Coordinates of N, CA and C in Angstrom, one line a residue:
Chain Q
X2 N 0.8 -1.2 0.0 CA 0.0 0.0 0.0 C 0.9 1.2 0.0
X3 N 0.2 2.4 -0.3 CA 1.0 3.6 -0.5 C 1.3 4.3 0.9
X4 N 0.4 4.1 1.8 CA 0.5 4.8 3.1 C 0.9 3.9 4.2
X5 N 0.9 4.5 5.4 CA 1.1 3.8 6.7 C -0.1 3.0 7.0
X6 N 0.0 1.8 7.3 CA -1.1 1.0 7.8 C -0.9 0.5 9.2
X7 N -2.0 0.4 9.9 CA -2.0 0.0 11.3 C -3.1 -1.1 11.5
X8 N -2.7 -2.1 12.2 CA -3.7 -3.2 12.5 C -3.6 -3.6 14.0
X9 N -4.7 -3.9 14.6 CA -6.1 -3.8 14.1 C -6.5 -2.3 14.1
X10 N -7.6 -2.0 13.5 CA -8.1 -0.7 13.6 C -8.8 -0.4 14.9
X11 N -9.4 -1.4 15.5 CA -10.0 -1.4 16.8 C -9.6 -2.6 17.6
X12 N -9.3 -2.4 18.9 CA -9.0 -3.5 19.8 C -9.7 -3.2 21.1
X13 N -10.5 -4.2 21.5 CA -11.1 -4.1 22.9 C -10.5 -5.2 23.7
X14 N -10.1 -4.9 24.9 CA -9.5 -5.9 25.8 C -9.9 -5.6 27.2
X15 N -9.6 -6.6 28.0 CA -10.0 -6.5 29.4 C -8.8 -6.0 30.2
X16 N -9.0 -5.3 31.3 CA -8.0 -4.8 32.2 C -7.1 -6.0 32.6
X17 N -5.8 -5.8 32.5 CA -4.8 -6.8 32.9 C -4.3 -7.7 31.7
X18 N -4.9 -7.6 30.6 CA -4.5 -8.4 29.4 C -3.3 -7.7 28.7
X19 N -2.7 -8.5 27.8 CA -1.6 -8.1 27.0 C -2.1 -7.8 25.6
X20 N -1.6 -6.7 25.0 CA -2.0 -6.4 23.6 C -0.8 -6.0 22.8
X21 N -0.9 -6.3 21.5 CA 0.1 -5.9 20.5 C -0.6 -5.1 19.4
X22 N 0.0 -4.0 19.1 CA -0.5 -3.1 18.0 C 0.6 -3.0 16.9
X23 N 0.2 -3.2 15.7 CA 1.1 -3.3 14.6 C 1.1 -2.1 13.7
X24 N 2.3 -1.7 13.2 CA 2.4 -0.6 12.3 C 3.3 -1.0 11.1
X25 N 2.7 -0.8 9.9 CA 3.5 -1.0 8.6 C 3.8 0.3 8.0
X26 N 5.0 0.8 8.1 CA 5.4 2.1 7.5 C 5.4 2.1 6.0
X27 N 5.5 3.3 5.5 CA 5.7 3.4 4.0 C 7.0 2.7 3.7
X28 N 7.0 2.0 2.6 CA 8.2 1.2 2.2 C 9.4 2.2 2.0
X29 N 10.5 1.8 2.6 CA 11.7 2.6 2.4 C 11.9 3.6 3.5
X30 N 10.9 3.9 4.3 CA 11.0 4.9 5.4 C 11.8 4.3 6.5
X31 N 12.9 5.0 6.9 CA 13.7 4.5 7.9 C 13.3 5.0 9.3
X32 N 12.6 6.1 9.4 CA 12.2 6.6 10.7 C 10.7 6.2 10.9
X33 N 10.5 5.8 12.2 CA 9.1 5.4 12.6 C 8.8 5.9 14.0
X34 N 7.6 6.5 14.2 CA 7.2 7.1 15.4 C 5.9 6.4 15.9
X35 N 5.8 6.4 17.2 CA 4.5 6.0 17.8 C 4.0 7.2 18.7
X36 N 2.7 7.5 18.6 CA 2.1 8.5 19.4 C 0.8 7.9 20.0
X37 N 0.4 8.6 21.1 CA -0.9 8.2 21.7 C -1.8 9.4 21.8
X38 N -3.0 9.2 21.3 CA -3.9 10.4 21.3 C -5.2 10.0 22.2
X39 N -5.2 10.6 23.4 CA -6.4 10.4 24.2 C -7.5 11.3 23.8
X40 N -8.7 11.0 24.2 CA -9.9 11.7 23.7 C -9.8 13.2 24.0
X41 N -10.0 14.0 23.0 CA -10.0 15.4 23.1 C -8.6 16.1 23.3
X42 N -7.6 15.3 23.0 CA -6.2 15.8 23.2 C -5.5 15.7 21.9
X43 N -4.4 16.3 21.8 CA -3.5 16.1 20.7 C -2.6 14.9 20.9
X44 N -2.0 14.4 19.8 CA -1.2 13.2 19.9 C 0.0 13.5 20.8
X45 N 0.5 12.5 21.6 CA 1.6 12.6 22.5 C 2.7 11.6 22.0
X46 N 3.9 12.1 21.9 CA 5.0 11.3 21.4 C 5.3 10.1 22.4
X47 N 5.5 8.9 21.9 CA 5.9 7.8 22.7 C 7.3 7.4 22.4
X48 N 7.6 7.1 21.2 CA 8.9 6.5 20.8 C 9.3 6.7 19.4
X49 N 10.6 6.8 19.1 CA 11.1 7.0 17.8 C 12.1 5.9 17.5
X50 N 11.9 5.3 16.3 CA 12.9 4.4 15.8 C 13.6 4.9 14.6
X51 N 14.9 4.7 14.5 CA 15.7 5.0 13.3 C 16.2 3.6 12.9
X52 N 15.7 3.0 11.9 CA 16.1 1.7 11.5 C 15.5 0.7 12.6
X53 N 16.3 -0.2 13.1 CA 15.9 -1.2 14.0 C 15.9 -0.7 15.5
X54 N 16.6 0.4 15.7 CA 16.9 0.8 17.1 C 15.9 1.9 17.6
X55 N 15.5 1.8 18.8 CA 14.7 2.8 19.5 C 15.7 4.0 19.9
X56 N 15.7 5.0 19.1 CA 16.6 6.1 19.4 C 16.1 7.1 20.5
X57 N 14.8 7.1 20.7 CA 14.2 7.9 21.8 C 12.9 7.3 22.2
X58 N 13.0 6.7 23.5 CA 11.8 6.1 24.0 C 11.3 6.9 25.2
X59 N 11.6 8.2 25.3 CA 11.3 9.0 26.5 C 9.9 9.2 26.7
X60 N 9.0 9.0 25.7 CA 7.6 9.2 25.9 C 6.8 8.0 26.3
X61 N 7.4 6.8 26.4 CA 6.7 5.7 26.9 C 6.4 5.9 28.4
X62 N 5.1 5.8 28.8 CA 4.7 6.2 30.1 C 5.2 5.4 31.2
X63 N 5.5 4.1 31.0 CA 6.0 3.2 32.1 C 6.5 2.0 31.5
X64 N 7.0 1.1 32.3 CA 7.6 -0.2 31.8 C 6.6 -1.2 31.3
X65 N 5.3 -0.9 31.3 CA 4.4 -1.8 30.7 C 4.3 -1.7 29.2
X66 N 4.9 -0.6 28.7 CA 4.9 -0.3 27.3 C 6.3 -0.6 26.7
X67 N 6.2 -1.3 25.6 CA 7.5 -1.6 24.9 C 7.2 -1.7 23.4
X68 N 8.2 -1.3 22.6 CA 8.0 -1.4 21.2 C 9.3 -2.0 20.5
X69 N 9.0 -2.7 19.4 CA 10.1 -3.3 18.7 C 10.0 -3.0 17.2
X70 N 11.1 -3.1 16.5 CA 11.1 -2.9 15.1 C 12.3 -3.8 14.5
X71 N 12.2 -5.1 14.6 CA 13.3 -6.0 14.5 C 14.0 -6.0 13.1
X72 N 13.3 -5.7 12.1 CA 13.9 -5.7 10.7 C 13.9 -4.3 10.1
X73 N 13.6 -3.3 10.9 CA 13.7 -2.0 10.4 C 12.5 -1.5 9.5
X74 N 11.5 -2.4 9.6 CA 10.3 -2.0 8.8 C 9.1 -2.0 9.7
X75 N 8.4 -3.1 9.8 CA 7.2 -3.2 10.7 C 7.6 -3.0 12.1
X76 N 6.7 -2.3 12.9 CA 6.9 -2.1 14.3 C 5.7 -2.6 15.0
X77 N 6.0 -3.1 16.3 CA 4.9 -3.6 17.1 C 5.0 -2.8 18.5
X78 N 3.9 -2.3 18.9 CA 3.8 -1.6 20.2 C 3.2 -2.7 21.1
X79 N 3.8 -2.9 22.2 CA 3.3 -4.0 23.1 C 2.9 -3.4 24.5
X80 N 1.8 -3.7 25.0 CA 1.3 -3.2 26.3 C 1.0 -4.3 27.2
X81 N 1.7 -4.4 28.3 CA 1.4 -5.5 29.2 C 0.5 -5.0 30.3
X82 N -0.3 -5.9 30.9 CA -1.2 -5.6 32.1 C -1.9 -4.3 31.8
X83 N -2.7 -4.3 30.8 CA -3.4 -3.1 30.4 C -4.3 -2.5 31.5
X84 N -4.4 -1.2 31.5 CA -5.2 -0.5 32.4 C -6.2 0.4 31.7
X85 N -7.3 0.7 32.4 CA -8.3 1.5 31.7 C -7.8 2.8 31.1
X86 N -6.8 3.4 31.8 CA -6.2 4.6 31.4 C -5.4 4.5 30.1
X87 N -5.1 3.3 29.7 CA -4.4 3.1 28.4 C -5.3 3.2 27.2
X88 N -6.6 3.3 27.4 CA -7.6 3.5 26.3 C -7.3 4.8 25.6
X89 N -7.1 4.7 24.3 CA -6.7 5.8 23.5 C -6.6 5.4 22.0
X90 N -6.3 6.3 21.1 CA -5.9 5.9 19.8 C -4.4 6.0 19.7
X91 N -3.8 4.9 19.2 CA -2.4 4.8 19.1 C -2.1 5.0 17.6
X92 N -1.3 6.1 17.4 CA -0.9 6.5 16.0 C 0.5 6.1 15.7
X93 N 0.7 5.7 14.5 CA 2.1 5.4 14.0 C 2.3 6.4 12.8
X94 N 3.6 6.8 12.7 CA 4.0 7.7 11.6 C 5.3 7.2 11.1
X95 N 5.6 7.5 9.8 CA 6.9 7.2 9.3 C 7.4 8.3 8.4
X96 N 8.7 8.4 8.3 CA 9.3 9.4 7.4 C 10.5 8.8 6.7
X97 N 10.9 9.4 5.6 CA 12.0 8.9 4.9 C 13.3 9.0 5.6
X98 N 13.4 10.0 6.4 CA 14.5 10.2 7.4 C 14.0 10.9 8.6
X99 N 14.8 11.0 9.6 CA 14.3 11.6 10.8 C 14.0 13.1 10.7
X100 N 14.5 13.7 9.6 CA 14.3 15.2 9.5 C 13.1 15.5 8.6
X101 N 12.5 14.5 8.0 CA 11.5 14.7 7.0 C 10.1 14.6 7.5
X102 N 9.2 15.1 6.7 CA 7.7 15.1 7.1 C 7.3 13.7 7.5
X103 N 6.5 13.7 8.6 CA 5.9 12.4 9.0 C 4.6 12.2 8.4
X104 N 4.4 10.9 7.9 CA 3.1 10.5 7.4 C 2.4 9.6 8.4
X105 N 1.2 9.9 8.8 CA 0.5 9.2 9.8 C -0.4 8.1 9.3
X106 N -0.5 7.0 10.1 CA -1.5 6.0 9.8 C -2.8 6.3 10.4
X107 N -3.8 5.5 10.1 CA -5.2 5.8 10.6 C -5.4 5.5 12.1
X108 N -4.4 4.9 12.7 CA -4.5 4.6 14.2 C -5.2 3.3 14.5
X109 N -4.9 2.9 15.8 CA -5.6 1.8 16.4 C -6.3 2.3 17.6
X110 N -7.6 2.1 17.6 CA -8.4 2.6 18.8 C -8.4 1.5 19.8
X111 N -7.7 1.7 21.0 CA -7.6 0.7 22.0 C -8.6 1.0 23.1
X112 N -9.4 0.1 23.5 CA -10.4 0.3 24.6 C -10.1 -0.8 25.6
X113 N -9.8 -0.4 26.8 CA -9.6 -1.3 27.9 C -10.8 -1.3 28.9
X114 N -11.5 -2.4 29.0 CA -12.7 -2.4 29.8 C -12.4 -2.8 31.3
Chain M
X29 N 11.2 23.0 28.3 CA 10.1 22.2 27.8 C 9.4 22.9 26.7
X30 N 8.8 22.2 25.9 CA 8.0 22.8 24.8 C 6.5 22.7 25.1
X31 N 5.8 23.7 24.6 CA 4.4 23.8 24.8 C 3.7 24.5 23.7
X32 N 2.6 24.0 23.3 CA 1.8 24.6 22.2 C 0.4 24.9 22.7
X33 N -0.1 26.1 22.6 CA -1.4 26.5 23.1 C -2.3 26.9 22.0
X34 N -3.4 26.2 21.9 CA -4.5 26.5 21.0 C -5.7 26.9 21.8
X35 N -5.9 28.2 22.0 CA -6.9 28.7 23.0 C -8.3 28.4 22.5
X36 N -8.5 28.3 21.2 CA -9.8 28.1 20.7 C -10.1 26.6 20.6
X37 N -11.0 26.1 21.4 CA -11.2 24.6 21.4 C -12.2 24.3 20.3
X38 N -13.2 25.2 20.0 CA -14.2 24.9 19.0 C -14.5 26.2 18.3
X39 N -14.6 26.2 17.0 CA -15.1 27.4 16.2 C -16.1 26.9 15.2
X40 N -17.2 27.7 15.1 CA -18.2 27.4 14.0 C -18.2 28.7 13.1
X41 N -18.2 28.4 11.8 CA -18.4 29.5 10.9 C -19.3 29.0 9.8
X42 N -19.9 30.0 9.1 CA -20.8 29.7 8.0 C -19.9 29.6 6.7
X43 N -20.3 28.7 5.9 CA -19.5 28.5 4.6 C -19.2 29.8 3.9
X44 N -18.0 29.9 3.4 CA -17.5 31.1 2.7 C -16.9 32.2 3.6
X45 N -17.1 32.0 4.9 CA -16.5 33.0 5.8 C -15.0 32.6 5.9
X46 N -14.2 33.6 6.3 CA -12.8 33.4 6.6 C -12.7 33.0 8.1
X47 N -11.7 32.2 8.4 CA -11.5 31.9 9.8 C -10.0 31.7 10.1
X48 N -9.6 32.2 11.3 CA -8.2 32.1 11.7 C -8.1 31.3 12.9
X49 N -7.3 30.3 12.9 CA -7.0 29.4 14.0 C -5.7 29.9 14.7
X50 N -5.8 30.2 16.0 CA -4.6 30.7 16.7 C -3.7 29.6 17.3
X51 N -2.4 29.9 17.3 CA -1.5 29.0 17.9 C -0.4 29.8 18.5
X52 N -0.1 29.6 19.8 CA 1.0 30.2 20.5 C 1.9 29.1 21.0
X53 N 3.2 29.3 20.9 CA 4.1 28.2 21.3 C 5.2 28.7 22.3
X54 N 5.7 27.8 23.0 CA 6.8 28.1 24.0 C 7.9 27.1 23.7
X55 N 9.1 27.5 23.6 CA 10.3 26.7 23.5 C 11.6 27.4 23.9
X56 N 12.5 26.7 24.4 CA 13.8 27.2 24.7 C 14.8 27.0 23.6
X57 N 14.4 26.2 22.6 CA 15.3 25.9 21.5 C 15.4 27.2 20.6
X58 N 16.6 27.3 20.0 CA 16.9 28.4 19.1 C 16.4 28.1 17.7
X59 N 16.4 26.8 17.4 CA 16.0 26.4 16.1 C 14.9 25.4 16.3
X60 N 13.8 25.5 15.6 CA 12.7 24.6 15.8 C 11.8 24.7 14.5
X61 N 10.9 23.7 14.5 CA 10.0 23.6 13.4 C 8.6 23.8 14.0
X62 N 7.7 24.4 13.2 CA 6.3 24.6 13.5 C 5.5 23.9 12.4
X63 N 4.4 23.3 12.9 CA 3.6 22.5 12.0 C 2.1 22.8 12.2
X64 N 1.3 22.5 11.1 CA -0.1 22.4 11.2 C -0.5 21.1 10.6
X65 N -1.4 20.4 11.3 CA -2.0 19.2 10.8 C -3.5 19.3 10.9
X66 N -4.2 18.6 10.0 CA -5.6 18.5 9.9 C -6.0 17.0 10.3
X67 N -7.0 16.9 11.1 CA -7.6 15.6 11.4 C -9.1 15.6 11.1
X68 N -9.4 15.1 10.0 CA -10.9 15.0 9.6 C -11.6 14.0 10.4
X69 N -12.9 13.9 10.4 CA -13.6 12.9 11.1 C -13.1 11.4 10.9
X70 N -12.5 11.2 9.8 CA -12.0 9.8 9.6 C -10.8 9.5 10.5
X71 N -10.2 10.5 11.1 CA -9.2 10.3 12.1 C -7.8 10.4 11.7
X72 N -7.5 10.3 10.4 CA -6.1 10.3 10.0 C -5.5 11.7 9.9
X73 N -4.4 11.9 10.5 CA -3.7 13.2 10.6 C -3.1 13.5 9.2
X74 N -3.4 14.7 8.7 CA -3.0 15.1 7.4 C -2.0 16.3 7.6
X75 N -0.8 16.2 7.1 CA 0.2 17.2 7.2 C -0.2 18.4 6.3
X76 N -0.1 19.6 6.8 CA -0.5 20.8 6.0 C 0.8 21.6 5.8
X77 N 1.6 21.9 6.8 CA 2.7 22.8 6.6 C 3.8 22.5 7.7
X78 N 5.0 22.8 7.3 CA 6.1 22.8 8.3 C 6.9 24.1 8.0
X79 N 7.2 24.9 9.0 CA 8.0 26.1 8.9 C 9.2 26.0 9.8
X80 N 10.4 26.4 9.3 CA 11.6 26.5 10.1 C 11.6 27.8 10.8
X81 N 12.1 27.8 12.0 CA 12.1 29.0 12.8 C 12.9 30.2 12.2
X82 N 13.8 29.8 11.3 CA 14.6 30.9 10.6 C 13.8 31.6 9.6
X83 N 12.7 31.0 9.1 CA 11.9 31.5 8.0 C 10.6 32.1 8.5
X84 N 10.6 33.5 8.6 CA 9.4 34.1 9.1 C 8.5 34.6 8.0
X85 N 8.8 34.3 6.8 CA 7.9 34.7 5.7 C 6.5 34.0 5.8
X86 N 5.5 34.8 5.6 CA 4.2 34.2 5.6 C 4.0 33.3 4.3
X87 N 3.2 32.3 4.4 CA 3.0 31.4 3.3 C 1.5 31.3 2.9
X88 N 1.3 31.2 1.7 CA -0.1 31.0 1.2 C -0.1 29.8 0.3
X89 N -1.1 28.9 0.5 CA -1.3 27.8 -0.4 C -2.8 27.7 -0.7
X90 N -3.2 28.1 -1.8 CA -4.6 28.1 -2.2 C -5.4 29.0 -1.2
X91 N -6.4 28.3 -0.5 CA -7.2 29.1 0.4 C -6.6 29.1 1.8
X92 N -5.4 28.5 2.0 CA -4.8 28.4 3.3 C -3.6 29.5 3.3
X93 N -3.5 30.1 4.5 CA -2.3 30.9 4.7 C -1.9 30.9 6.1
X94 N -0.6 31.1 6.3 CA 0.0 31.0 7.7 C 0.8 32.2 8.0
X95 N 0.6 32.7 9.2 CA 1.3 33.9 9.7 C 2.2 33.5 10.9
X96 N 3.5 33.6 10.6 CA 4.5 33.2 11.6 C 5.1 34.5 12.2
X97 N 4.9 34.7 13.5 CA 5.5 35.9 14.1 C 6.3 35.4 15.3
X98 N 7.6 35.5 15.1 CA 8.5 35.0 16.2 C 8.4 35.9 17.4
X99 N 8.2 37.2 17.2 CA 8.2 38.2 18.3 C 7.1 37.9 19.3
X100 N 6.0 37.3 18.8 CA 4.9 36.9 19.7 C 4.7 35.4 19.9
X101 N 5.7 34.7 19.3 CA 5.6 33.2 19.4 C 4.3 32.7 18.9
X102 N 3.9 33.2 17.8 CA 2.6 32.7 17.2 C 2.7 32.2 15.8
X103 N 1.9 31.3 15.5 CA 1.9 30.7 14.1 C 0.4 30.4 13.8
X104 N -0.2 31.4 13.3 CA -1.7 31.4 13.1 C -2.0 30.9 11.7
X105 N -3.1 30.3 11.6 CA -3.5 29.6 10.3 C -4.9 30.2 9.9
X106 N -5.0 30.7 8.7 CA -6.2 31.3 8.2 C -6.7 30.5 7.0
X107 N -8.0 30.2 7.0 CA -8.7 29.6 5.9 C -9.6 30.6 5.3
X108 N -9.4 30.9 4.0 CA -10.2 31.9 3.3 C -11.4 31.2 2.6
X109 N -12.5 31.8 2.6 CA -13.7 31.3 2.0 C -13.9 29.8 2.4
X110 N -14.1 29.6 3.6 CA -14.2 28.2 4.2 C -15.3 27.4 3.5
X111 N -15.0 26.1 3.5 CA -15.9 25.1 2.8 C -16.3 24.0 3.8
X112 N -17.4 23.3 3.6 CA -17.8 22.3 4.5 C -16.7 21.2 4.7
X113 N -15.9 21.0 3.6 CA -14.9 20.0 3.7 C -13.7 20.4 4.6
X114 N -13.7 21.6 5.0 CA -12.7 22.1 5.9 C -13.0 21.7 7.4
X115 N -14.2 21.2 7.6 CA -14.6 20.8 9.0 C -13.7 19.7 9.4
X116 N -13.0 19.9 10.6 CA -12.0 19.0 11.1 C -11.4 19.5 12.4
X117 N -10.6 18.7 13.0 CA -9.8 19.3 14.1 C -8.4 19.6 13.6
X118 N -7.9 20.8 13.9 CA -6.7 21.3 13.4 C -5.7 21.4 14.6
X119 N -4.5 20.8 14.4 CA -3.5 20.8 15.4 C -2.3 21.6 15.0
X120 N -1.9 22.5 15.9 CA -0.6 23.2 15.7 C 0.4 22.3 16.5
X121 N 1.7 22.3 16.0 CA 2.7 21.5 16.7 C 4.1 22.1 16.5
X122 N 5.0 21.5 17.3 CA 6.3 22.1 17.4 C 7.3 21.0 17.6
X123 N 8.5 21.1 17.0 CA 9.6 20.2 17.3 C 10.9 20.9 17.2
X124 N 11.9 20.5 18.0 CA 13.2 21.0 18.0 C 13.8 20.6 16.7
X125 N 14.6 21.5 16.1 CA 15.2 21.2 14.8 C 16.6 20.6 14.8
X126 N 17.2 20.6 16.0 CA 18.6 20.2 16.1 C 18.8 18.7 16.4
X127 N 17.7 18.0 16.6 CA 17.9 16.6 17.1 C 18.3 15.6 16.0
X128 N 17.9 15.9 14.8 CA 18.1 14.9 13.7 C 16.8 14.1 13.5
X129 N 15.8 14.3 14.3 CA 14.5 13.7 14.1 C 13.5 14.6 14.8
X130 N 12.2 14.3 14.5 CA 11.2 15.3 14.9 C 10.3 14.7 16.0
X131 N 10.6 15.0 17.2 CA 9.8 14.7 18.4 C 8.8 15.8 18.5
X132 N 7.6 15.5 18.0 CA 6.6 16.6 17.8 C 5.8 16.7 19.1
X133 N 5.6 18.0 19.5 CA 4.7 18.3 20.6 C 3.5 19.0 20.0
X134 N 2.3 18.4 20.2 CA 1.1 18.9 19.6 C 0.3 19.7 20.6
X135 N -0.5 20.7 20.1 CA -1.5 21.4 20.9 C -2.7 20.5 21.1
X136 N -3.7 21.0 21.8 CA -4.9 20.3 22.1 C -5.8 20.2 20.9
X137 N -5.6 21.1 19.9 CA -6.4 21.1 18.7 C -7.6 22.1 18.8
X138 N -8.0 22.5 17.6 CA -9.2 23.4 17.5 C -10.1 22.7 16.5
X139 N -11.3 22.5 17.0 CA -12.3 21.8 16.2 C -13.1 22.9 15.4
X140 N -13.0 22.8 14.1 CA -13.6 23.7 13.2 C -14.8 23.1 12.6
X141 N -16.0 23.8 12.7 CA -17.2 23.3 12.0 C -17.6 24.4 11.0
X142 N -17.7 24.0 9.8 CA -18.2 24.9 8.7 C -19.6 24.5 8.4
X143 N -20.5 25.4 8.6 CA -21.9 25.2 8.4 C -22.3 25.6 7.0
X144 N -23.0 24.8 6.3 CA -23.4 25.1 4.9 C -24.5 26.2 4.9

């Protein structure tokens, strides 16, 4: 596909469960970002990957959140022991390099019951 | 720390009216980028513009124009002759330019409703 894709589009889970959210960046984009957007708020930075490595994970709220990008393309955001406060839209963005314009995916809406 | 303030949470205008969305930012960085994004009801963020802090020239793109004033730390966005398709949430955002990547700080957004 031409744009950033994210799966699933919606995820409903119960408190305490583990979830994985997937991001497929635009082909060839080396930079990948995750953001979290709570209802009525702007997106908040979570983590930035350059290639396979997490160059800046300062936005991850706590150690229940973890993200990987093992082959420098697809990335997975992993949330352990989910809490109701984790409910939000998780957005992924990619860019051809760290300095370039970010293209956003449609997001995954996570609801923790 | 960086901060972006969008004081207008919701604006309603009648189609064909002009509308200005305000944005005020705070940063200690000497070089930075400013952005505007559009988020239509479908939810996907659409990039509109990026300006470097060195470039204070105003920019016009069709019905859109941006007014960057470093002296007042503002980066306002004007839509001329608004259309119903302009209805969306608009985010102003900021990132430091010297990092080599863009850790973007977003404002809370302004919801624009254009009434036919």
